[in-house]
CSV table of C-alpha atoms and ligand atoms in Angstrom, one decimal:
chain,number,residue,atom,x,y,z
A,124,UNK,CA,-0.1,24.1,14.2
A,125,UNK,CA,2.7,23.4,16.2
A,126,UNK,CA,1.8,19.7,16.4
A,127,UNK,CA,0.4,18.1,12.8
A,128,UNK,CA,-1.7,14.9,13.3
A,129,UNK,CA,0.7,13.4,10.8
A,130,UNK,CA,4.0,14.3,8.9
A,131,UNK,CA,5.4,12.3,5.8
A,132,UNK,CA,9.0,10.5,6.4
A,133,UNK,CA,11.1,13.0,5.0
A,134,UNK,CA,13.5,10.5,2.6
A,135,UNK,CA,17.1,10.9,3.0
A,136,UNK,CA,17.9,12.9,-0.5
A,137,UNK,CA,21.4,11.7,-1.1
A,138,UNK,CA,20.4,8.7,-1.1
A,139,UNK,CA,17.4,9.4,-3.1
A,140,UNK,CA,19.3,11.2,-6.0
A,141,UNK,CA,21.7,8.1,-6.1
A,142,UNK,CA,18.6,5.8,-6.7
A,143,UNK,CA,17.2,8.7,-9.1
A,144,UNK,CA,20.8,8.5,-10.8
A,145,UNK,CA,20.7,4.7,-11.4
A,146,UNK,CA,17.2,5.0,-12.7
A,147,UNK,CA,18.3,7.7,-15.6
A,148,UNK,CA,21.4,5.4,-15.7
A,149,UNK,CA,19.5,2.9,-17.1
A,150,UNK,CA,17.0,4.3,-19.2
A,151,UNK,CA,13.9,3.0,-17.6
A,152,UNK,CA,11.6,4.8,-15.6
A,153,UNK,CA,8.8,3.1,-15.5
A,154,UNK,CA,7.3,-0.3,-16.4
A,155,UNK,CA,8.7,-3.0,-13.6
A,156,UNK,CA,12.1,-1.3,-13.7
A,157,UNK,CA,15.0,-2.5,-12.1
A,158,UNK,CA,14.3,-0.2,-9.4
A,159,UNK,CA,10.4,-1.1,-8.9
A,160,UNK,CA,12.0,-5.4,-9.1
A,161,UNK,CA,14.6,-4.4,-6.2
A,162,UNK,CA,12.2,-3.1,-3.9
A,163,UNK,CA,9.3,-5.9,-4.6
A,164,UNK,CA,12.5,-8.1,-3.4
A,165,UNK,CA,13.1,-6.1,-0.5
A,166,UNK,CA,9.5,-5.7,1.0
A,167,UNK,CA,9.3,-9.0,0.2
A,168,UNK,CA,12.3,-10.1,2.3
A,169,UNK,CA,11.7,-7.4,5.1
A,170,UNK,CA,7.8,-8.2,5.7
A,171,UNK,CA,8.3,-12.0,5.6
A,172,UNK,CA,6.2,-12.5,2.4
A,173,UNK,CA,6.2,-14.0,-1.3
A,174,UNK,CA,3.8,-12.8,-4.0
A,175,UNK,CA,4.2,-9.3,-3.5
A,176,UNK,CA,3.0,-7.0,-6.7
A,177,UNK,CA,3.7,-3.0,-6.3
A,178,UNK,CA,1.2,-0.9,-7.5
A,179,UNK,CA,0.9,2.9,-7.9
A,180,UNK,CA,-1.5,3.2,-4.5
A,181,UNK,CA,-3.6,2.1,-2.3
A,182,UNK,CA,-6.6,2.6,-3.7
A,183,UNK,CA,-5.7,1.0,-6.7
A,184,UNK,CA,-4.7,-2.3,-5.0
A,185,UNK,CA,-8.2,-2.6,-3.6
A,186,UNK,CA,-9.5,-2.3,-7.2
A,187,UNK,CA,-6.7,-4.9,-8.4
A,188,UNK,CA,-7.2,-7.4,-5.8
A,189,UNK,CA,-11.1,-7.7,-6.4
A,190,UNK,CA,-10.5,-8.3,-10.1
A,191,UNK,CA,-7.7,-10.6,-9.9
A,192,UNK,CA,-9.6,-12.4,-7.8
A,193,UNK,CA,-12.8,-12.5,-9.4
A,194,UNK,CA,-14.7,-11.0,-7.0
A,195,UNK,CA,-18.6,-10.2,-8.0
A,196,UNK,CA,-21.9,-9.3,-6.2
A,197,UNK,CA,-22.7,-8.9,-2.5
A,198,UNK,CA,-19.0,-8.0,-0.3
A,199,UNK,CA,-19.2,-8.1,3.4
A,200,UNK,CA,-17.1,-5.5,4.4
A,201,UNK,CA,-16.8,-3.0,7.6
A,202,UNK,CA,-18.2,0.1,8.1
A,203,UNK,CA,-15.0,1.8,10.1
A,204,UNK,CA,-12.0,2.2,7.8
A,205,UNK,CA,-11.2,4.8,5.6
A,206,UNK,CA,-13.6,5.9,2.8
A,207,UNK,CA,-11.1,3.8,0.3
A,208,UNK,CA,-12.6,0.6,1.3
A,209,UNK,CA,-16.0,1.2,0.5
A,210,UNK,CA,-15.6,3.1,-2.7
A,211,UNK,CA,-13.2,0.8,-4.5
A,212,UNK,CA,-16.1,-1.7,-4.2
A,213,UNK,CA,-18.9,0.3,-5.5
A,214,UNK,CA,-16.4,1.4,-8.1
A,215,UNK,CA,-15.9,-2.1,-9.1
A,216,UNK,CA,-19.4,-2.4,-9.3
A,217,UNK,CA,-19.7,-4.5,-6.1
A,218,UNK,CA,-22.3,-4.5,-3.6
A,219,UNK,CA,-21.0,-3.3,0.3
A,220,UNK,CA,-22.7,-5.3,2.9
A,221,UNK,CA,-21.6,-3.4,6.1
A,222,UNK,CA,-21.4,-5.9,9.2
A,223,UNK,CA,-20.9,-4.3,12.5
A,224,UNK,CA,-17.2,-3.9,14.5
A,225,UNK,CA,-15.8,-5.7,17.9
A,226,UNK,CA,-16.4,-2.5,20.4
A,227,UNK,CA,-13.0,-3.4,21.8
A,228,UNK,CA,-10.5,-4.2,18.9
A,229,UNK,CA,-12.5,-2.0,16.4
A,230,UNK,CA,-12.2,-4.6,14.0
A,231,UNK,CA,-14.9,-6.6,11.9
A,232,UNK,CA,-16.7,-8.9,14.6
A,233,UNK,CA,-16.7,-12.1,12.7
A,234,UNK,CA,-19.8,-13.1,14.1
A,235,UNK,CA,-21.7,-10.2,12.5
A,236,UNK,CA,-20.3,-10.8,9.4
A,237,UNK,CA,-21.0,-14.8,10.0
A,238,UNK,CA,-24.7,-13.5,10.4
A,239,UNK,CA,-25.3,-11.7,6.9
A,240,UNK,CA,-27.8,-13.9,4.8
A,241,UNK,CA,-27.4,-14.0,1.4
A,242,UNK,CA,-24.6,-14.8,-1.4
A,243,UNK,CA,-21.7,-12.9,-0.9
A,244,UNK,CA,-19.0,-12.5,-3.4
A,245,UNK,CA,-16.1,-12.0,-1.2
A,246,UNK,CA,-15.0,-10.6,2.2
A,247,UNK,CA,-13.2,-7.1,2.9
A,248,UNK,CA,-11.9,-6.6,6.5
A,249,UNK,CA,-9.3,-4.1,7.4
A,250,UNK,CA,-6.5,-4.4,10.2
A,251,UNK,CA,-8.0,-0.9,11.6
A,252,UNK,CA,-4.9,1.2,12.8
A,253,UNK,CA,-2.9,-1.7,12.1
A,254,UNK,CA,-4.4,-4.2,14.4
A,255,UNK,CA,-4.8,-7.8,13.4
A,256,UNK,CA,-8.4,-9.0,12.8
A,257,UNK,CA,-9.5,-12.2,13.7
A,258,UNK,CA,-8.1,-13.8,10.9
A,259,UNK,CA,-8.5,-17.3,11.9
A,260,UNK,CA,-12.4,-17.0,12.4
A,261,UNK,CA,-12.3,-14.8,8.6
A,262,UNK,CA,-10.6,-17.2,7.1
A,263,UNK,CA,-12.9,-20.0,8.1
A,264,UNK,CA,-16.0,-17.9,7.4
A,265,UNK,CA,-14.8,-17.5,3.7
A,266,UNK,CA,-14.1,-21.1,3.7
A,267,UNK,CA,-17.4,-21.5,4.7
A,268,UNK,CA,-18.6,-19.4,2.2
A,269,UNK,CA,-16.6,-20.6,-0.5
A,270,UNK,CA,-15.5,-16.7,-0.8
A,271,UNK,CA,-12.0,-15.0,-0.6
A,272,UNK,CA,-11.1,-12.9,1.8
A,273,UNK,CA,-9.6,-9.9,0.7
A,274,UNK,CA,-7.7,-7.5,3.7
A,275,UNK,CA,-7.3,-4.1,3.4
A,276,UNK,CA,-3.9,-3.7,4.9
A,277,UNK,CA,-3.3,-0.2,4.4
A,278,UNK,CA,-2.5,0.2,8.0
A,279,UNK,CA,-0.4,-2.9,8.7
A,280,UNK,CA,3.0,-2.6,7.4
A,281,UNK,CA,5.3,-4.5,10.3
A,282,UNK,CA,2.4,-5.9,11.9
A,283,UNK,CA,2.6,-9.7,13.0
A,284,UNK,CA,0.0,-12.8,14.0
A,285,UNK,CA,2.2,-14.4,16.3
A,286,UNK,CA,5.5,-15.3,14.8
A,287,UNK,CA,4.4,-14.6,11.1
A,288,UNK,CA,3.4,-11.1,8.7
A,289,UNK,CA,-0.3,-10.6,8.8
A,290,UNK,CA,0.4,-10.0,5.3
A,291,UNK,CA,0.3,-13.8,4.8
A,292,UNK,CA,-3.2,-14.1,6.1
A,293,UNK,CA,-6.1,-13.8,3.4
A,294,UNK,CA,-6.2,-14.5,-0.5
A,295,UNK,CA,-5.1,-10.8,-0.4
A,296,UNK,CA,-3.7,-8.2,1.4
A,297,UNK,CA,-3.3,-4.9,0.4
A,298,UNK,CA,-1.1,-2.1,1.4
A,299,UNK,CA,-0.7,1.5,1.0
A,300,UNK,CA,2.5,3.2,0.4
A,301,UNK,CA,1.2,7.1,0.6
A,302,UNK,CA,3.4,9.6,2.0
A,303,UNK,CA,1.4,9.5,5.5
A,304,UNK,CA,1.5,6.0,5.8
A,305,UNK,CA,4.1,4.3,7.6
A,306,UNK,CA,6.3,3.1,5.0
A,307,UNK,CA,5.5,5.2,1.8
A,308,UNK,CA,7.1,5.6,-1.4
A,309,UNK,CA,5.2,9.1,-1.9
A,310,UNK,CA,2.2,7.3,-3.5
A,311,UNK,CA,2.2,3.3,-4.0
A,312,UNK,CA,0.9,0.3,-2.7
A,313,UNK,CA,1.4,-3.2,-3.2
A,314,UNK,CA,-0.6,-6.3,-2.8
A,315,UNK,CA,0.5,-9.5,-1.0
A,316,UNK,CA,-1.1,-12.8,-2.7
A,317,UNK,CA,-1.7,-16.1,-1.2
A,318,UNK,CA,-0.9,-17.6,-5.0
A,319,UNK,CA,1.8,-17.0,-7.7
A,320,UNK,CA,-1.0,-17.5,-10.5
A,321,UNK,CA,-3.5,-14.7,-9.1
A,322,UNK,CA,-0.2,-12.2,-8.4
A,323,UNK,CA,0.7,-13.1,-12.4
A,324,UNK,CA,-3.0,-12.2,-13.3
A,325,UNK,CA,-3.5,-9.0,-11.1
A,326,UNK,CA,0.0,-8.0,-12.9
A,327,UNK,CA,-1.3,-8.4,-16.3
A,328,UNK,CA,-4.7,-6.2,-15.0
A,329,UNK,CA,-2.1,-3.6,-13.5
A,330,UNK,CA,0.0,-3.3,-17.3
A,331,UNK,CA,-3.5,-2.7,-19.3
A,332,UNK,CA,-4.2,-6.4,-19.5
A,333,UNK,CA,-0.6,-7.3,-21.4
A,334,UNK,CA,0.7,-10.5,-20.7
A,335,UNK,CA,4.3,-11.4,-22.8
A,336,UNK,CA,3.3,-8.2,-25.2
A,337,UNK,CA,-0.8,-9.7,-25.7
A,338,UNK,CA,-3.6,-8.4,-24.5
A,339,UNK,CA,-5.5,-11.0,-22.2
A,340,UNK,CA,-7.7,-9.4,-21.1
A,341,UNK,CA,-9.1,-6.2,-19.6
A,342,UNK,CA,-7.0,-3.9,-17.5
A,343,UNK,CA,-5.5,-0.6,-16.5
A,344,UNK,CA,-2.4,1.2,-15.7
A,345,UNK,CA,-1.2,0.5,-12.2
A,346,UNK,CA,2.6,1.2,-12.2
A,347,UNK,CA,4.5,2.5,-10.1
A,348,UNK,CA,7.5,4.6,-11.5
A,349,UNK,CA,11.0,4.7,-10.9
A,350,UNK,CA,11.3,7.4,-9.2
A,351,UNK,CA,8.7,6.8,-6.7
A,352,UNK,CA,10.5,3.1,-6.6
A,353,UNK,CA,13.8,5.4,-5.7
A,354,UNK,CA,11.5,7.3,-2.7
A,355,UNK,CA,10.6,3.8,-1.6
A,356,UNK,CA,13.7,2.1,-1.2
A,357,UNK,CA,14.9,5.3,0.7
A,358,UNK,CA,12.4,5.0,3.5
A,359,UNK,CA,12.5,1.3,3.4
A,360,UNK,CA,16.4,1.7,4.4
A,361,UNK,CA,15.3,4.2,7.2
A,362,UNK,CA,12.1,1.9,8.2
A,363,UNK,CA,13.6,0.1,11.2
A,364,UNK,CA,14.2,3.6,13.1
A,365,UNK,CA,10.8,4.6,12.0
A,366,UNK,CA,9.1,1.5,13.0
A,367,UNK,CA,10.7,1.7,16.7
A,368,UNK,CA,9.8,6.0,17.2
A,369,UNK,CA,6.5,4.9,16.8
A,370,UNK,CA,5.7,2.0,18.9
A,371,UNK,CA,7.9,4.5,21.4
A,372,UNK,CA,5.7,6.7,20.9
A,373,UNK,CA,1.9,4.6,21.2
A,374,UNK,CA,3.7,3.0,24.2
A,375,UNK,CA,4.4,6.4,26.0
A,376,UNK,CA,1.0,8.0,25.2
A,377,UNK,CA,-0.6,5.3,26.7
A,378,UNK,CA,1.8,5.7,29.8
A,379,UNK,CA,0.6,9.0,29.3
A,380,UNK,CA,-3.1,8.9,29.4
A,381,UNK,CA,-3.9,5.4,30.7
A,382,UNK,CA,-6.9,5.7,32.9
A,383,UNK,CA,-8.1,9.3,31.2
A,384,UNK,CA,-9.7,7.8,27.3
A,385,UNK,CA,-9.9,4.1,26.4
A,386,UNK,CA,-7.5,2.5,23.7
A,387,UNK,CA,-8.2,0.1,21.3
A,388,UNK,CA,-7.6,-3.5,22.4
A,389,UNK,CA,-4.7,-4.6,20.5
A,390,UNK,CA,-4.9,-8.6,19.1
A,391,UNK,CA,-3.0,-11.0,21.6
A,392,UNK,CA,-1.3,-12.3,18.6
A,393,UNK,CA,0.9,-9.0,17.6
A,394,UNK,CA,1.9,-5.7,18.8
A,395,UNK,CA,1.2,-1.7,17.7
A,396,UNK,CA,3.1,-1.3,14.8
A,397,UNK,CA,2.7,2.6,15.4
A,398,UNK,CA,0.3,3.6,12.5
A,399,UNK,CA,-2.0,5.7,14.4
A,400,UNK,CA,-2.8,6.7,17.9
A,401,UNK,CA,-6.3,6.6,18.3
A,402,UNK,CA,-8.3,7.7,21.3
A,403,UNK,CA,-11.8,7.2,22.5
A,404,UNK,CA,-13.7,9.9,24.1
A,405,UNK,CA,-16.6,9.6,26.2
A,406,UNK,CA,-19.2,10.5,23.4
A,407,UNK,CA,-19.6,12.3,20.2
A,408,UNK,CA,-20.1,15.7,22.3
A,409,UNK,CA,-16.8,15.5,24.6
A,410,UNK,CA,-14.8,14.6,21.3
A,411,UNK,CA,-16.0,17.4,19.4
A,412,UNK,CA,-15.0,19.7,22.4
A,413,UNK,CA,-11.6,18.5,23.2
A,414,UNK,CA,-10.6,18.1,19.4
A,415,UNK,CA,-11.8,21.9,19.9
A,416,UNK,CA,-9.4,22.9,22.3
A,417,UNK,CA,-6.4,21.0,21.2
A,418,UNK,CA,-6.9,22.6,18.0
A,419,UNK,CA,-6.4,26.3,20.0
A,420,UNK,CA,-4.0,25.0,21.9
A,421,UNK,CA,-2.0,24.1,18.7
A,422,UNK,CA,-2.8,20.0,18.5
A,423,UNK,CA,-3.7,18.7,15.7
A,424,UNK,CA,-6.2,15.9,15.5
A,425,UNK,CA,-8.4,14.1,12.9
A,426,UNK,CA,-11.7,12.4,12.9
A,427,UNK,CA,-10.4,9.3,11.5
A,428,UNK,CA,-12.6,7.4,10.9
A,429,UNK,CA,-15.8,9.6,10.8
A,430,UNK,CA,-18.4,9.3,9.7
A,431,UNK,CA,-19.3,5.5,10.0
A,432,UNK,CA,-19.1,4.4,6.1
A,433,UNK,CA,-22.7,3.0,6.3
A,434,UNK,CA,-23.8,6.2,7.1
A,435,UNK,CA,-22.0,7.5,4.0
A,436,UNK,CA,-23.2,4.9,1.5
A,437,UNK,CA,-27.1,5.0,0.3
A,438,UNK,CA,-27.6,1.5,0.6
A,439,UNK,CA,-25.3,1.5,4.0
A,440,UNK,CA,-27.9,3.4,5.6
A,441,UNK,CA,-30.2,0.1,5.7
A,442,UNK,CA,-28.2,-1.6,7.4
A,443,UNK,CA,-27.4,0.5,10.8
A,444,UNK,CA,-24.4,-0.9,13.0
A,445,UNK,CA,-24.7,0.8,16.3
A,446,UNK,CA,-21.3,-0.1,17.2
A,447,UNK,CA,-19.1,1.5,14.4
A,448,UNK,CA,-21.4,4.3,14.7
A,449,UNK,CA,-20.7,4.8,18.0
A,450,UNK,CA,-17.3,4.4,17.8
A,451,UNK,CA,-16.9,7.0,14.8
A,452,UNK,CA,-18.4,9.5,16.8
A,453,UNK,CA,-16.0,9.7,19.5
A,454,UNK,CA,-12.4,8.4,17.8
A,455,UNK,CA,-9.8,11.0,17.7
A,456,UNK,CA,-6.2,9.6,16.2
A,457,UNK,CA,-3.6,12.0,18.1
A,458,UNK,CA,-0.2,13.1,16.4
A,459,UNK,CA,2.2,10.8,15.4
A,460,UNK,CA,4.9,10.9,12.9
A,461,UNK,CA,8.0,9.2,12.5
A,462,UNK,CA,10.3,12.1,14.2
A,463,UNK,CA,8.0,12.9,16.9
A,464,UNK,CA,10.0,12.8,20.4
A,465,UNK,CA,9.1,12.1,23.7
A,466,UNK,CA,9.1,15.8,24.6
A,467,UNK,CA,6.4,16.0,21.7
A,468,UNK,CA,4.5,12.9,23.3
A,469,UNK,CA,4.7,14.3,27.0
A,470,UNK,CA,4.0,18.0,26.4
A,471,UNK,CA,0.8,16.7,23.7
A,472,UNK,CA,-0.5,13.9,26.1
A,473,UNK,CA,-0.7,16.6,28.6
A,474,UNK,CA,-2.3,19.2,26.4
A,475,UNK,CA,-4.9,15.8,26.3
A,476,UNK,CA,-5.5,15.6,29.6
A,477,UNK,CA,-6.1,19.6,30.6
A,478,UNK,CA,-8.1,19.4,27.8
A,479,UNK,CA,-10.9,16.2,28.4
A,480,UNK,CA,-10.1,17.3,32.6
A,481,UNK,CA,-11.8,20.9,31.9
A,482,UNK,CA,-14.3,19.4,29.4
A,483,UNK,CA,-15.4,16.6,32.3
A,484,UNK,CA,-15.1,19.5,35.1
A,485,UNK,CA,-17.6,21.7,32.9
B,790,LIG,C1,-5.2,5.1,2.8
B,790,LIG,C2,-5.5,4.1,2.9
B,790,LIG,C3,-6.3,3.4,1.7
B,790,LIG,C4,-5.9,4.5,0.4
B,790,LIG,O1,-4.8,4.3,0.0
B,790,LIG,P1,-3.5,5.3,-0.9
B,790,LIG,O2,-2.6,4.9,-1.6
B,790,LIG,O3,-3.8,6.3,0.0
B,790,LIG,O4,-4.8,5.4,-2.1
B,790,LIG,C5,-7.1,2.7,2.1
B,790,LIG,N1,-8.1,2.2,2.7
B,790,LIG,C6,-7.4,2.2,4.3
B,790,LIG,C7,-7.5,1.5,5.7
B,790,LIG,C8,-6.4,3.6,4.0
B,790,LIG,O5,-5.9,4.3,5.4
């Protein structure tokens, strides 16, 4: 593919190797070492959050968050997300209850969530493509039901809600630092907790249940190595530029494709962080044909997210979510990465326009 759908931001090697030399000199290669500690502090400061706990990936971040908050039973969640949102619930013995999404923001619809009957143990919404959920309504719902709200914020690095970080909403918000994400440490993730005690409990869970050297409960291994923290520190030094370029690319795509395809409607409380570039085609048939035509002309795209997760989860089949199903059938993510140039965006947008127009002309 001339234009891959994604490409990891490559950590500057000279900087990365200086951090690795530092790790080697410290003699500590993992277990909450000095670089992991430094990355925690720098992320808290960059994002404007407290109680951030680094973990080894964004999937285990969700699992640890559920455990630390003592979630049990049925969990209201969105069907329009990456499979990890649902699979982590199942993996932890929880039961996803799918509520439909808003057709414009593509996030969990608070009214659909409120309509779920029966006892629930938590609400797990996703800030899809980095777009802030209706956090005020979801917070109120969590309160009314007396359950925690845990945001899968894997797409929301750098997203803001009003004048504060979007990650300050919820009892916990989880991040993924996978290589293809906006900010990354090759593999990695984090959880931002509302309160310090929960964060400390989660830290013990990440380290086999050990607290001050004593087993205090059930745990797993979710620690980040110093070499991964070194990659994270290196990419963090590049992240302002990454955000600028991705935001500019989104704005350019939207200008170039305006009137041709539909876009996700962004929250009035924030601005796109450039994590993804989704477009909505007329229907599934148009979506598949445009995707095939783009592949022929060297443009990689991804049906992210397809299928709707209620259709993937056996019990979810019994919970129809027509808006999410229709959205999943016609969404395509276009190429976006940290070093994409405006000339690349213009070229890709031109190819998209041709593919869509030819398809519609029959
Ligand atoms: C990437 C992603 C995850 C999983 O993160 P990993 O770091 O790859 O384990 C979870 N949820 C969403 C919405 C994601 O996009």
